Coordinates of C-alpha atoms in Angstrom, one line a residue:
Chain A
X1 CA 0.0 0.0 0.0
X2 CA 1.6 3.5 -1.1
X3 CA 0.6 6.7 0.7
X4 CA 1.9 9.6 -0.6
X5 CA 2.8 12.9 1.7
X6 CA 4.5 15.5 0.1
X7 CA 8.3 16.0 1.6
X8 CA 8.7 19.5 0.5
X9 CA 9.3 23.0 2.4
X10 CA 6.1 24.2 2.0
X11 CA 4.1 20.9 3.0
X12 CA 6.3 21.0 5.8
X13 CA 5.9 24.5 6.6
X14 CA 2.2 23.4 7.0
X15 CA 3.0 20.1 8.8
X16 CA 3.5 17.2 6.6
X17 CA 5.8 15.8 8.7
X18 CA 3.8 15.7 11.4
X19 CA 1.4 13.8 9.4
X20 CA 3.6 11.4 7.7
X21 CA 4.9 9.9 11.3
X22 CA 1.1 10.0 12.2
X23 CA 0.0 7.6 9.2
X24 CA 3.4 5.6 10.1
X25 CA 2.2 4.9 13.3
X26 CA -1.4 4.5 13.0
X27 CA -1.2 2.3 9.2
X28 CA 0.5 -0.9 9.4
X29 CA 2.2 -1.7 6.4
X30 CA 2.1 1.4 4.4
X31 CA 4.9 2.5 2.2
X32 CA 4.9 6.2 2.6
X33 CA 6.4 8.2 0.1
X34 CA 7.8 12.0 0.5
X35 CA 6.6 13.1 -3.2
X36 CA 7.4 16.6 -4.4
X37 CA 4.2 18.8 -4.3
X38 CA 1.5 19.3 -7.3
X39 CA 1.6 22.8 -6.4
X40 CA -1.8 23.0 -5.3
X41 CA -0.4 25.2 -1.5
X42 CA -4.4 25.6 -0.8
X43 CA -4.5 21.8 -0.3
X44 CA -1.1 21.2 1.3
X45 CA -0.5 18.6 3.2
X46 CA -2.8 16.8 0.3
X47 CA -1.9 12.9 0.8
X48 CA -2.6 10.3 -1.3
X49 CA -3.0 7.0 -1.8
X50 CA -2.8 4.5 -4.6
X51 CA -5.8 2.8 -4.9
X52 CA -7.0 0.5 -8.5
X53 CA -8.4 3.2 -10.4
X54 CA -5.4 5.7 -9.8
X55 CA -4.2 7.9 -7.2
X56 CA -7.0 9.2 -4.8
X57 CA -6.3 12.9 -2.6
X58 CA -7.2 13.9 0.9
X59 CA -6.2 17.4 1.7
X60 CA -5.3 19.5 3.5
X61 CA -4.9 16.8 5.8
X62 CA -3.7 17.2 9.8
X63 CA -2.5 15.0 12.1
X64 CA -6.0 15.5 13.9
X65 CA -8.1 14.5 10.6
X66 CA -5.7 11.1 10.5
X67 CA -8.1 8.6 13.1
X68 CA -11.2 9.8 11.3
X69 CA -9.5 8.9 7.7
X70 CA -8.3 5.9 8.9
X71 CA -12.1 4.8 10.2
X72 CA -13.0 5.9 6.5
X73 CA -10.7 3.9 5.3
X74 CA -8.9 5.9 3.2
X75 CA -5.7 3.2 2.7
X76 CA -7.8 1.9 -0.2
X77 CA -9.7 5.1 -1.6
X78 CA -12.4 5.3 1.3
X79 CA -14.6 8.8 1.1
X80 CA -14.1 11.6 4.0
X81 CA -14.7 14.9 4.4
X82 CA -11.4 15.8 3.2
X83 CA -11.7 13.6 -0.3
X84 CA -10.7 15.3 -3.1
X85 CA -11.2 12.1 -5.4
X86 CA -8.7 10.9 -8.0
X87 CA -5.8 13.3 -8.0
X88 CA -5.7 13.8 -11.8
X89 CA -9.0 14.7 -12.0
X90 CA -8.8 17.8 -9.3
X91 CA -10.2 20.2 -12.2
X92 CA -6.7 22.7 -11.0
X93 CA -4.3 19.8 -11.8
X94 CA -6.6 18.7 -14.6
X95 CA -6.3 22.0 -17.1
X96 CA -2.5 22.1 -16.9
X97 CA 0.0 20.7 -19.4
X98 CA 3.2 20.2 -17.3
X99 CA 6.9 20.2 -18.8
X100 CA 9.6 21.2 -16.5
X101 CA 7.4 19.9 -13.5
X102 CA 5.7 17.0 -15.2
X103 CA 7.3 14.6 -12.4
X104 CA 7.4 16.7 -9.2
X105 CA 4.5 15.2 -7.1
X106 CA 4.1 12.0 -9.0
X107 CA 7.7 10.0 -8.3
X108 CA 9.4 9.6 -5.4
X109 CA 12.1 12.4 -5.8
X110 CA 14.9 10.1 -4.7
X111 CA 14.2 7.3 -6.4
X112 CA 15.7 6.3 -9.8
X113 CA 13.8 3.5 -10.3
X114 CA 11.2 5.5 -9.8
X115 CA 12.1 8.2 -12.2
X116 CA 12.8 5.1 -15.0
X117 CA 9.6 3.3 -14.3
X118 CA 8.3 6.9 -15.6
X119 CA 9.5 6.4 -18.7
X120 CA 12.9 8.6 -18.1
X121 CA 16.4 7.8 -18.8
X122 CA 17.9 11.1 -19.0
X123 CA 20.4 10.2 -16.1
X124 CA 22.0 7.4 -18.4
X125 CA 24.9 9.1 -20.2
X126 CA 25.7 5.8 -22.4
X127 CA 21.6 6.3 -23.4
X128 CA 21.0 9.9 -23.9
X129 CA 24.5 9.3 -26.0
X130 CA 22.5 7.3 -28.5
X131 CA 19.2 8.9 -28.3
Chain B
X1 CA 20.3 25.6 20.6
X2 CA 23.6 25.5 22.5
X3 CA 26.4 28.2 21.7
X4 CA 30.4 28.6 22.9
X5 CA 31.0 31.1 25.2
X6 CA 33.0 33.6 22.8
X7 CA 36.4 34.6 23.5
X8 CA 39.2 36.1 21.3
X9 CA 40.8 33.2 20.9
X10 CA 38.2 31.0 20.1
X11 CA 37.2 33.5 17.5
X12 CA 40.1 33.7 15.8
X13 CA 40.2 30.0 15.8
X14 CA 36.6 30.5 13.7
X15 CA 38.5 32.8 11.4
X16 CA 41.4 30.8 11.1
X17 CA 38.9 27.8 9.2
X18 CA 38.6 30.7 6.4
X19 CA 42.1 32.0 5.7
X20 CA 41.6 30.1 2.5
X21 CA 38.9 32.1 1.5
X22 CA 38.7 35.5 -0.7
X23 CA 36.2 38.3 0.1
X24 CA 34.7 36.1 3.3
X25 CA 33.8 38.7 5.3
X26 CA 30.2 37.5 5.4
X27 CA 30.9 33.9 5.8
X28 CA 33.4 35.1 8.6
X29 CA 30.3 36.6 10.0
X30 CA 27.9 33.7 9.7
X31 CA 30.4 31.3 10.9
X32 CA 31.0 33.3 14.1
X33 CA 27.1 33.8 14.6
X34 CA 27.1 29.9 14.1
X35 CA 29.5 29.1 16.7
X36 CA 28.9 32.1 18.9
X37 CA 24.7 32.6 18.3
X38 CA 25.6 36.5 17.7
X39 CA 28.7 38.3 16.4
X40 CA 30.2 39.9 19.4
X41 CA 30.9 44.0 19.7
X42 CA 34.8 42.7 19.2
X43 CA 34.3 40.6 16.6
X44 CA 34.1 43.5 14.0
X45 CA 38.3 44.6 14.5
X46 CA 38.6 41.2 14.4
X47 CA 37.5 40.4 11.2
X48 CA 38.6 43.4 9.5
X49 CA 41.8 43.0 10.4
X50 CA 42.0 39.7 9.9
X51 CA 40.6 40.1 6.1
X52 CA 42.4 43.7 6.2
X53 CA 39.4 45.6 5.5
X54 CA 38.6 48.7 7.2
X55 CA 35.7 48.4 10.2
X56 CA 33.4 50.4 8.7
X57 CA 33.4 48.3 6.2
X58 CA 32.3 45.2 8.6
X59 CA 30.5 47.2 10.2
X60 CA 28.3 47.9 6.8
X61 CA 28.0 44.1 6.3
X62 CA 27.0 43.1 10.0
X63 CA 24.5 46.1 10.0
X64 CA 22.8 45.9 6.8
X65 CA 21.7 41.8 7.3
X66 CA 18.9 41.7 9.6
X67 CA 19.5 37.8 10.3
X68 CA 23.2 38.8 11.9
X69 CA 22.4 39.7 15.5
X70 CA 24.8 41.5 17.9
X71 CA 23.6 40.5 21.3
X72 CA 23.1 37.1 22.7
X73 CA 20.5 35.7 21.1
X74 CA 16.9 34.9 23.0
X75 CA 16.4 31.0 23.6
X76 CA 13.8 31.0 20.6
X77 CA 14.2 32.7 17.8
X78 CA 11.1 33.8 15.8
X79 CA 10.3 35.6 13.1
X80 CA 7.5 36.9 11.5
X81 CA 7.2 37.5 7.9
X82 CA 6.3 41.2 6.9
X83 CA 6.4 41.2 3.2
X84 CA 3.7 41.8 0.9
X85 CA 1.7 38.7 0.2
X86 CA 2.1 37.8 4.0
X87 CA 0.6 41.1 4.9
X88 CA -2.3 40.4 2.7
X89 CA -3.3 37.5 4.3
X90 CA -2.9 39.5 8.2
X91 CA 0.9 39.2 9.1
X92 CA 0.9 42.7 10.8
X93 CA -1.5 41.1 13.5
X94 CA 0.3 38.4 14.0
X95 CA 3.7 40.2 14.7
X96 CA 1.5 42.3 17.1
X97 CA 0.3 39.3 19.0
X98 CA 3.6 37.6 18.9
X99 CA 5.4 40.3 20.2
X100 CA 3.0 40.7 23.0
X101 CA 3.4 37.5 23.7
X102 CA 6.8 36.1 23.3
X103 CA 8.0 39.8 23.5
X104 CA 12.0 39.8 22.3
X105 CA 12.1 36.5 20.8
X106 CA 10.1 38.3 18.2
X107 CA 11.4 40.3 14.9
X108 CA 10.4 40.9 11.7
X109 CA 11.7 38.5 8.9
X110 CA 11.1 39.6 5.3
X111 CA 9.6 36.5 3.1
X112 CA 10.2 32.6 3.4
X113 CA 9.2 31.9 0.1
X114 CA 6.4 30.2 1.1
X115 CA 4.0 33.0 0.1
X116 CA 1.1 31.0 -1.0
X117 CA 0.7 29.5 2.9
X118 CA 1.1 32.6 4.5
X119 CA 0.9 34.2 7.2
X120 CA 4.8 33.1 7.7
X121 CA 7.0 32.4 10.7
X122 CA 9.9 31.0 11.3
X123 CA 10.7 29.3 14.5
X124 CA 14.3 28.4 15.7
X125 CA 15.2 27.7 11.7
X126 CA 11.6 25.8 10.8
X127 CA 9.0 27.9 8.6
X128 CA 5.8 27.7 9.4
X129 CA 3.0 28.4 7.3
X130 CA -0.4 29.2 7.9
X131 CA 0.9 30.6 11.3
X132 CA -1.1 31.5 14.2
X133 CA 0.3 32.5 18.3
X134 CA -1.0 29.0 19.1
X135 CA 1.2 27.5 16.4
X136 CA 4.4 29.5 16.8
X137 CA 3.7 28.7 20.8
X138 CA 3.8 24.4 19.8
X139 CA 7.2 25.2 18.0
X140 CA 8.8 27.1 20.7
X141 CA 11.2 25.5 22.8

């Protein structure tokens, strides 16, 4: 099970932290992973989870809103007050046509399996020397 | 956050980690705020003559960046942001409230960068956004 909680300085600022350790403790066996944010501040911390039809938002989500989600179920896409439905669809996220920031919120920043499983080599000198 | 007690000697022994250095005389600063939490009334011969600059000329540096303090610094350090878009959103009032209730530990910081969560603060190095008294109180030491 992947939940997402944005790891940047502005989630942060708004105490994404605090919430990721909260789901830690309070969701066994959950892979949590400190995305980049979409860029949508309002909605910050907005945490999401993988669920079969896509990534699903909660937002802006506090370490007080985290038993309530939990008792919604919201590991597998369950509906709360804070539901913002499937993250692509949020109409804000929806109308843009992302280049520069097309990956920031989707991959795991770290993660270069992450950022090849996304269809990127670019950090492979021997492929971007053929291509 | 725990500080050396400055002496001369310990901050020449700051400066003496930046001989290699051209044109350091803010990173001389910094690094003595660093180890010392302010840059002490001495500190300012010091470093000019250790960089052989006049101390007027330190003097301008240490003066002109609000983030360099010259007196010990308070156990917390918080800062309000006062810029425009943190204004807009009711900063003013919060630096009021602050400052009547954490008094000195209070200045004015001038944008985080984190404009779209604002009203900003900064406590002891961590922004906060959408800051409130109650929420500067939590970080506090």
């Amino acid at each position: 099970m992947k939940i997402y909680v944005p790891g940047d300085s502005a989630a942060i600022s708004v105490g994404a932290d605090d919430v990721a350790a909260a789901i830690a403790h309070k969701v066994t066996g959950a892979t949590i992973i400190r995305n980049g944010s979409r860029g949508a501040l309002w909605l910050e911390p907005m945490v999401e989870v993988e669920t079969e039809k896509g990534r699903v938002a909660y937002g802006p989500v506090s370490v007080e809103d985290i038993d309530s989600l939990v008792a919604a179920d919201f590991m597998h896409g369950g509906t709360h007050k804070l539901s913002l439905g499937e993250s692509e669809k949020i109409e804000w996220l929806a109308s843009q046509d992302r280049v520069t920031f097309k990956r920031v919120g989707i991959i795991d920043p770290l993660s270069l399996s992450d950022y090849e499983a996304h269809g990127n080599r670019g950090w492979d000198r021997d492929e971007c020397a053929f291509h | 956050m725990k500080y050396s007690t400055w002496s001369q000697e310990a901050a020449l022994a700051v400066l003496a980690t930046l001989r290699e250095e051209k044109g350091a005389v803010l990173m001389a600063l910094q690094a003595l705020q660093k180890e010392f939490g302010y840059v002490h009334k001495e500190d300012v011969t010091l470093v000019a003559n250790f960089f052989n600059k006049s101390r007027a000329d330190i003097h301008g540096v240490l003066t002109f960046y609000h983030d360099l303090l010259t007196e010990a610094p308070t156990e917390n350090q918080i800062s309000v942001c006062v810029a425009e878009a943190c204004q807009a959103v009711g900063s003013r009032q919060l630096e009021k409230d602050a400052k009547a209730k954490f008094g000195k530990e209070v200045h004015d910081g001038y944008c985080f960068g984190n404009c779209a969560l604002g009203p900003c603060a900064m406590v002891n190095g961590a922004i906060l956004g959408r800051a409130s008294v109650e929420k500067i109180a939590q970080a506090r030491i």
